[in-house]
PDB file of C-alpha atoms in Angstrom:
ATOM      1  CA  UNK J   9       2.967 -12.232  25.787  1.00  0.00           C
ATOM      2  CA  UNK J  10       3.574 -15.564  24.225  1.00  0.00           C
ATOM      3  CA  UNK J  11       6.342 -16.362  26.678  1.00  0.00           C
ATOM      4  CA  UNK J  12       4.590 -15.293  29.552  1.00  0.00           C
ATOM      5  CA  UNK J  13       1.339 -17.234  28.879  1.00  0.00           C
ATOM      6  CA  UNK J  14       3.490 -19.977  28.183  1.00  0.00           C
ATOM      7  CA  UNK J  15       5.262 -19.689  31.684  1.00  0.00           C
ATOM      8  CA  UNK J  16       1.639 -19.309  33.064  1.00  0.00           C
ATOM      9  CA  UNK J  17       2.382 -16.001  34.135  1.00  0.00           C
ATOM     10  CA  UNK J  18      -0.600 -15.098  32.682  1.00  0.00           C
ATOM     11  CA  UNK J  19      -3.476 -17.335  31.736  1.00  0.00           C
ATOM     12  CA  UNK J  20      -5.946 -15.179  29.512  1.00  0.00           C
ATOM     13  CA  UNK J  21      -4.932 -14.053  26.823  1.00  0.00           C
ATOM     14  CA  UNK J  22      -7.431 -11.596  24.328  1.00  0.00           C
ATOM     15  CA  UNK J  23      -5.556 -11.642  20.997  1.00  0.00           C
ATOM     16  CA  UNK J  24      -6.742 -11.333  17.260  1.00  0.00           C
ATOM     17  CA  UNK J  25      -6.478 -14.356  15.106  1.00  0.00           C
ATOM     18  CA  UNK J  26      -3.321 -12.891  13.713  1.00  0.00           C
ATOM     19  CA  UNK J  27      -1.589 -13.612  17.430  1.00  0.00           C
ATOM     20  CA  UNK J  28      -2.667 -17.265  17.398  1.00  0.00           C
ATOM     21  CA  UNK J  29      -1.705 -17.983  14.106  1.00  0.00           C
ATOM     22  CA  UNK J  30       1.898 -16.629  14.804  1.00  0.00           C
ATOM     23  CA  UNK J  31       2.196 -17.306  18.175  1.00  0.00           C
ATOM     24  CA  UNK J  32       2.755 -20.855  19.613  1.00  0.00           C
ATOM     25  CA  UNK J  33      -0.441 -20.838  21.966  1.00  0.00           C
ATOM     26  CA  UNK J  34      -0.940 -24.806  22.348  1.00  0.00           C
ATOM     27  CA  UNK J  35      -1.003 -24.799  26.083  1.00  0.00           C
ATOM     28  CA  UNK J  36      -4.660 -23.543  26.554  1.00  0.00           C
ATOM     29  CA  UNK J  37      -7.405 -24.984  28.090  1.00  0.00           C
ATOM     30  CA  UNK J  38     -10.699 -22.505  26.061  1.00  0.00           C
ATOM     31  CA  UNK J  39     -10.453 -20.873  23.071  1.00  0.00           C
ATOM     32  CA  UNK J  40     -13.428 -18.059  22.285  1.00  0.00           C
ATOM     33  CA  UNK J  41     -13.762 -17.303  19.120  1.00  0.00           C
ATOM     34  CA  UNK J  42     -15.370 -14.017  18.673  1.00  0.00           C
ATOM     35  CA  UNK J  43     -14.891 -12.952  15.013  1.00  0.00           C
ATOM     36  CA  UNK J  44     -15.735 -15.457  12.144  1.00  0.00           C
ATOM     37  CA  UNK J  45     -12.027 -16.350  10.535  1.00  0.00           C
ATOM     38  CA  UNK J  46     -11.902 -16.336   6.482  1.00  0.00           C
ATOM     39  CA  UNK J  47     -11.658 -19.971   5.654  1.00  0.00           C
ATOM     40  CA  UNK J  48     -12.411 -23.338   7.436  1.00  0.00           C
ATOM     41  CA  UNK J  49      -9.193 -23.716   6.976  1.00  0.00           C
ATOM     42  CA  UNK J  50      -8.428 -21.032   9.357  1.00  0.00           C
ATOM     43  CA  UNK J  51     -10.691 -21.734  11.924  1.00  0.00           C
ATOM     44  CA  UNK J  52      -9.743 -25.365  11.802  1.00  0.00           C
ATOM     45  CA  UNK J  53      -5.981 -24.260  12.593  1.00  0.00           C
ATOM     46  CA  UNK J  54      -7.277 -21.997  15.601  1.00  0.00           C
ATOM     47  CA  UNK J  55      -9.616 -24.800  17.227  1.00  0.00           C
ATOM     48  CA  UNK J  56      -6.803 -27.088  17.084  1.00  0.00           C
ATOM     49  CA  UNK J  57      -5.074 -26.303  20.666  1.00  0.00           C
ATOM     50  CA  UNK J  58      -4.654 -28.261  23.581  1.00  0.00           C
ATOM     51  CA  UNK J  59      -4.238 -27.834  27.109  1.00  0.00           C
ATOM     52  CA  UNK J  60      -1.048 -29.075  29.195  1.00  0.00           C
ATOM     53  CA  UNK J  61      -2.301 -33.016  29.304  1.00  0.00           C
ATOM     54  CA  UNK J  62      -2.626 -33.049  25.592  1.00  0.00           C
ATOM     55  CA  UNK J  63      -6.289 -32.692  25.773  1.00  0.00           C
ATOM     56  CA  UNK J  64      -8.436 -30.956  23.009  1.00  0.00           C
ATOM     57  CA  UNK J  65      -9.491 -27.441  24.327  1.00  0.00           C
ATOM     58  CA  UNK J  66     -12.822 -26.566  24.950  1.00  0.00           C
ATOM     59  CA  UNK J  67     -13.939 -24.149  21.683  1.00  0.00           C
ATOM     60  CA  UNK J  68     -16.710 -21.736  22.386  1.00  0.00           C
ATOM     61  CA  UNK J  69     -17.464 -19.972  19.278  1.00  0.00           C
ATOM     62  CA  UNK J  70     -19.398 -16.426  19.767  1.00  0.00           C
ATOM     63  CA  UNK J  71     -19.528 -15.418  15.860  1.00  0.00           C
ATOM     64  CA  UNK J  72     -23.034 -15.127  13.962  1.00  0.00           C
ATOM     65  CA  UNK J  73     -24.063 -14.217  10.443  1.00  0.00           C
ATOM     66  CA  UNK J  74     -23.727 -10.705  11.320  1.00  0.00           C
ATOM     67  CA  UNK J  75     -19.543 -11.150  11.696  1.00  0.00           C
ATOM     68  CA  UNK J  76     -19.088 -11.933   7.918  1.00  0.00           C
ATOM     69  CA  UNK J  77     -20.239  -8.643   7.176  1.00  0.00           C
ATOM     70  CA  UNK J  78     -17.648  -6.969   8.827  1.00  0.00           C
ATOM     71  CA  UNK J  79     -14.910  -9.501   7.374  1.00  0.00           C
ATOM     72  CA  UNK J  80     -16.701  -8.379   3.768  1.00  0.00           C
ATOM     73  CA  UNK J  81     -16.032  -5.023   4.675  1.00  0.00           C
ATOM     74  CA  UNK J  82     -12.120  -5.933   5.362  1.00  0.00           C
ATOM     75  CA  UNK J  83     -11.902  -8.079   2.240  1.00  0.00           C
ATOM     76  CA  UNK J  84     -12.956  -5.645   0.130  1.00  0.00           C
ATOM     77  CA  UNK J  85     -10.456  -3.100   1.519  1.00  0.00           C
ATOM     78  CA  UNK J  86      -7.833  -5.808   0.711  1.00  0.00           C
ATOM     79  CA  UNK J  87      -8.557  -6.890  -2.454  1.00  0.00           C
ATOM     80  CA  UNK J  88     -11.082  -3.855  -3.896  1.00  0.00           C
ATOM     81  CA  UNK J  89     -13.742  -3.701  -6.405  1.00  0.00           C
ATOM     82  CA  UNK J  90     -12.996  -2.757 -10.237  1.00  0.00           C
ATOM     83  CA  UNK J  91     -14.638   0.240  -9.960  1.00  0.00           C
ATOM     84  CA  UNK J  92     -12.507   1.389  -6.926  1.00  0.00           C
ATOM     85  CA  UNK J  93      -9.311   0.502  -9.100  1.00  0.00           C
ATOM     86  CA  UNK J  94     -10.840   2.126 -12.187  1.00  0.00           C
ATOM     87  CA  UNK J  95     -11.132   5.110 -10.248  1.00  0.00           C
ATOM     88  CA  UNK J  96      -7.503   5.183  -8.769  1.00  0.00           C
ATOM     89  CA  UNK J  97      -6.312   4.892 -12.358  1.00  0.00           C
ATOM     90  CA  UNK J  98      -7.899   7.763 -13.576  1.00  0.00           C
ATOM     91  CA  UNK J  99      -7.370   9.675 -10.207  1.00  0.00           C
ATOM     92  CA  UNK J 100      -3.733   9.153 -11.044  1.00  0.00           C
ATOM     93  CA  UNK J 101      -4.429   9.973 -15.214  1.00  0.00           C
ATOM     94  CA  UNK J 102      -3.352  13.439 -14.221  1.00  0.00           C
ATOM     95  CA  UNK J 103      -0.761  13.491 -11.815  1.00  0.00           C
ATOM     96  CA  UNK J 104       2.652  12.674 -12.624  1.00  0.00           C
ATOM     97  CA  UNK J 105       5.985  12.285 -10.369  1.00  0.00           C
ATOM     98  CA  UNK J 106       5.940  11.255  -6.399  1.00  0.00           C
ATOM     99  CA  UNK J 107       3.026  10.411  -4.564  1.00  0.00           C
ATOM    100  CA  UNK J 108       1.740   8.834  -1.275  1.00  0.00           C
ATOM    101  CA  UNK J 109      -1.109   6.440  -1.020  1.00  0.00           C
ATOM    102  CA  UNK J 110      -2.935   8.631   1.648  1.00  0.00           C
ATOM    103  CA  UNK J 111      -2.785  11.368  -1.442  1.00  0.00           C
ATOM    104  CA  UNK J 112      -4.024   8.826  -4.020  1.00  0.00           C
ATOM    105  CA  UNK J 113      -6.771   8.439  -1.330  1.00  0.00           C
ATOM    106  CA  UNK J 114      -7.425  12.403  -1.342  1.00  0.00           C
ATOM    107  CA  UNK J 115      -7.381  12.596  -4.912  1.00  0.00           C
ATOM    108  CA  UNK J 116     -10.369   9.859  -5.288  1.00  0.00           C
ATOM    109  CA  UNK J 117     -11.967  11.589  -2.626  1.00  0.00           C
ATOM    110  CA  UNK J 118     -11.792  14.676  -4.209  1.00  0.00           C
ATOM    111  CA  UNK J 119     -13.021  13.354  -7.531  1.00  0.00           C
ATOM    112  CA  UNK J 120     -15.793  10.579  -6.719  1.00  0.00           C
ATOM    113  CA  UNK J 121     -16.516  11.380  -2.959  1.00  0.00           C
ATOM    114  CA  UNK J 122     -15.117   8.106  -2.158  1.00  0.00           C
ATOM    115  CA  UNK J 123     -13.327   7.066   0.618  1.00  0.00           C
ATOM    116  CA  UNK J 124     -10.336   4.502  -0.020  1.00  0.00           C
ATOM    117  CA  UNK J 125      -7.985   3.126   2.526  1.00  0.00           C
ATOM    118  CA  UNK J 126      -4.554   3.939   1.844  1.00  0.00           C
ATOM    119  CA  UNK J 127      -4.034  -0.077   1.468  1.00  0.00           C
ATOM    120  CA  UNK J 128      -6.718  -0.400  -1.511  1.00  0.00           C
ATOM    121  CA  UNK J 129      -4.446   2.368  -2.773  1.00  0.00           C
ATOM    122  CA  UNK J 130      -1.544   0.304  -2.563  1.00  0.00           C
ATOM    123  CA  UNK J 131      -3.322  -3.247  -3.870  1.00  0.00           C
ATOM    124  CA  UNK J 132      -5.196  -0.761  -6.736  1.00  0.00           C
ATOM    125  CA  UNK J 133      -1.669   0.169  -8.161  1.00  0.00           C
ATOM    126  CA  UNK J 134      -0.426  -3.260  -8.026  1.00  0.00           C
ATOM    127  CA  UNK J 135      -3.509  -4.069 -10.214  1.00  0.00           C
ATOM    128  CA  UNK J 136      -2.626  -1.535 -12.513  1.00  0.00           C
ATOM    129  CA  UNK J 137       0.916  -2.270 -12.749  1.00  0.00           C
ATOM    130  CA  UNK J 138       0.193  -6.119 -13.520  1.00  0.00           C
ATOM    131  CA  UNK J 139      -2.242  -4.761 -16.585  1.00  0.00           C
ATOM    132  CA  UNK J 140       1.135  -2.683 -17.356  1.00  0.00           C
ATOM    133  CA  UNK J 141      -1.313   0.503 -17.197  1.00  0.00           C
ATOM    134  CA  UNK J 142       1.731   2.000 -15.333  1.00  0.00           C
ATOM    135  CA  UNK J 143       4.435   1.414 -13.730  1.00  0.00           C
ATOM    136  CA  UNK J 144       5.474   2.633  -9.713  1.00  0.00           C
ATOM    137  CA  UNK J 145       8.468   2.803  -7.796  1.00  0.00           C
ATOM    138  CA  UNK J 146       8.723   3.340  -3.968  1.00  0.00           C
ATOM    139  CA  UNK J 147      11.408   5.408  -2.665  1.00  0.00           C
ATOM    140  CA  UNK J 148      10.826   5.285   1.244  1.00  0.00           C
ATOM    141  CA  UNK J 149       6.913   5.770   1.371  1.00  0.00           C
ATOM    142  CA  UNK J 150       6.428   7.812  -2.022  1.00  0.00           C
ATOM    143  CA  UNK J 151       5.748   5.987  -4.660  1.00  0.00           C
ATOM    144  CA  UNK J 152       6.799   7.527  -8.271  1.00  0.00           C
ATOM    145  CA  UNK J 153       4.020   6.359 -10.567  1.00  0.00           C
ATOM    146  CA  UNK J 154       4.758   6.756 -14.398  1.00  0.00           C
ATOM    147  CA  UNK J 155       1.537   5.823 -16.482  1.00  0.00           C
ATOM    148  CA  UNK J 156       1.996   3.859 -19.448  1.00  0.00           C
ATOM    149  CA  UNK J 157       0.684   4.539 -22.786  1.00  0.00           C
ATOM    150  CA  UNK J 158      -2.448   3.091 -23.216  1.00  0.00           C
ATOM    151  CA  UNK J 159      -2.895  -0.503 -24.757  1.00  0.00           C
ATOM    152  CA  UNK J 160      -4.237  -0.660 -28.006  1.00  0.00           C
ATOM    153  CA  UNK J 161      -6.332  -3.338 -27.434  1.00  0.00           C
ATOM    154  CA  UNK J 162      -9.154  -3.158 -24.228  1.00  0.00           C
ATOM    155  CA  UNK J 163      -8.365  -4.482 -21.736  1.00  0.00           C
ATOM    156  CA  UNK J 164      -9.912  -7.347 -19.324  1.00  0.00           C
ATOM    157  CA  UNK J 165      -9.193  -6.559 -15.372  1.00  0.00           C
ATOM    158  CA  UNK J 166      -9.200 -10.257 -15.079  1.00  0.00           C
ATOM    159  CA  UNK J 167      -5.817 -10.151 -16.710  1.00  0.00           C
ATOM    160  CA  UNK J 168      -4.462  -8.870 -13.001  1.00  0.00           C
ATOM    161  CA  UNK J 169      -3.293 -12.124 -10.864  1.00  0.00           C
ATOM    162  CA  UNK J 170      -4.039  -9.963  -7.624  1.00  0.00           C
ATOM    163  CA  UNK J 171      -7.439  -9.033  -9.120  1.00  0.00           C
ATOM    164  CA  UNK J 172      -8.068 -12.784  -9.323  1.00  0.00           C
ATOM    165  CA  UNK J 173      -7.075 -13.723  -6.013  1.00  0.00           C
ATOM    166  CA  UNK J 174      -9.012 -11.480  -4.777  1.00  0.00           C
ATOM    167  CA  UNK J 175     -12.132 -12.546  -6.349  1.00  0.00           C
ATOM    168  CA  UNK J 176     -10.806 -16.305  -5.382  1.00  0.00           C
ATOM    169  CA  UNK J 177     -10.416 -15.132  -1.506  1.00  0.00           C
ATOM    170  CA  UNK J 178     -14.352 -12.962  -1.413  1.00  0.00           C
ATOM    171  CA  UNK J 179     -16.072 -16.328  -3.469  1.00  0.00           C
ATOM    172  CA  UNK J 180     -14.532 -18.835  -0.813  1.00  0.00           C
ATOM    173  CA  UNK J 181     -15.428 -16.640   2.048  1.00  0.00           C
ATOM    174  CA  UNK J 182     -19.402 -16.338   0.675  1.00  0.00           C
ATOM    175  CA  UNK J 183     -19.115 -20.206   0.670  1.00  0.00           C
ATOM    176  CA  UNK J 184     -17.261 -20.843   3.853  1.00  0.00           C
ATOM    177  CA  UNK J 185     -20.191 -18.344   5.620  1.00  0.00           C
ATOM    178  CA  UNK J 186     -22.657 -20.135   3.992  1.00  0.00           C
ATOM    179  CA  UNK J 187     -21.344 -23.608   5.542  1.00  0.00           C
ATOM    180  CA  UNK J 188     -20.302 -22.833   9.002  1.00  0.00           C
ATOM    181  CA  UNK J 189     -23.894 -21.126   9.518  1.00  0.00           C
ATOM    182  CA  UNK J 190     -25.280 -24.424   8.992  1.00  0.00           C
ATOM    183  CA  UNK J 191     -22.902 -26.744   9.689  1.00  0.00           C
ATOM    184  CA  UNK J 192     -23.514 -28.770  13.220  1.00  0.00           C
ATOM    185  CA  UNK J 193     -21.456 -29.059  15.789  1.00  0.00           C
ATOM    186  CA  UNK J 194     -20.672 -32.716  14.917  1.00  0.00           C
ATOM    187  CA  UNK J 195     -20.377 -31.870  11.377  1.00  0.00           C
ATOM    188  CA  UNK J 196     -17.612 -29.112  12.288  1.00  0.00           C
ATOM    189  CA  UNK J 197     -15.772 -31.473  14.935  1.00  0.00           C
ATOM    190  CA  UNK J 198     -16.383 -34.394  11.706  1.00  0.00           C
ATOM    191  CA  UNK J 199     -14.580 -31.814   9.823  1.00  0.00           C
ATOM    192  CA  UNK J 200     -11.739 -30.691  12.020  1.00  0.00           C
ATOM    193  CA  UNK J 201     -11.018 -34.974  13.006  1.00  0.00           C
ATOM    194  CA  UNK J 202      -9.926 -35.024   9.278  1.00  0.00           C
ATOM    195  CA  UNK J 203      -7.762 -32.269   9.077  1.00  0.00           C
TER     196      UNK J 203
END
């Protein structure tokens, strides 16, 4: 697709921010952004195309308030809550030897009536092996989970690196929402001249 809008053998392309961020889509003349990106970073990168005469493209950007809840929604199924990862662990207290994520996800469903994407499964357990509550390895897409014996001490989910990232990445989304809602247009083109 790439090479073809690049060849102008096509000249609209609808693509998810993933696409334009791996793709080398300079040679555009409007960009429509639809869904609100994570960072300003981010939507910084994506307004910065140009056409063929090395002329800005025209940005049109369709997102509202109303957008951030759905990339909430996503963020939390990448990087989940402490409850959802206290409830994996003891989901998995009982089970011992292979396992999938999509039965991880069956056995919190079973137990708390909640439903967990088989990628919180898989961020969950990295959680939990960073706290050293257990310990996993994946033979093809099994993983063989092995709980650990329990610390003596209590310990603080803030420990996990991935656990703090992820609180990082949801904090600096709330604020980036918060400032492109009320940022003006010539703040936001201010803001993308000094990147």
């Amino acid at each position: 697709i790439e090479k073809w809008f690049i060849e102008e053998k096509i000249n609209v392309v609808i693509a998810t921010h993933v696409f334009i961020a791996k793709c080398d889509v300079k040679d555009s003349r409007h960009l429509v952004l639809y869904s609100l990106p994570f960072t300003m970073e981010d939507l910084i990168k994506q307004c910065k195309a140009k056409g063929h005469d090395g002329k800005p493209s025209t940005v049109h950007l369709l997102f509202n308030e109303q957008e951030s809840e759905k990339n909430k929604c996503l963020l939390g199924e990448l990087r989940p809550e402490r409850i959802l990862v206290g409830q994996v662990y003891l989901a998995l207290k009982n089970h011992q030897g292979p396992i999938t994520e999509q039965q991880v996800s069956q056995l919190v469903w079973r137990k708390y009536q909640v439903a967990v994407s088989q990628y919180s499964v898989k961020i969950a357990i990295k959680i939990l092996e960073e706290l050293e509550l257990l310990q996993c390895t994946i033979n093809g897409h099994t993983n063989n989970i092995q709980l650990l014996p329990k610390p003596q001490e209590k310990l603080d989910i803030i420990q996990s690196v991935t656990f703090r990232q992820g609180l990082h990445l949801k904090d600096e989304f709330v604020k980036f929402v918060e400032k492109i809602m009320h940022t003006s247009i010539d703040e936001l083109t201010a803001e993308m001249n000094k990147s």
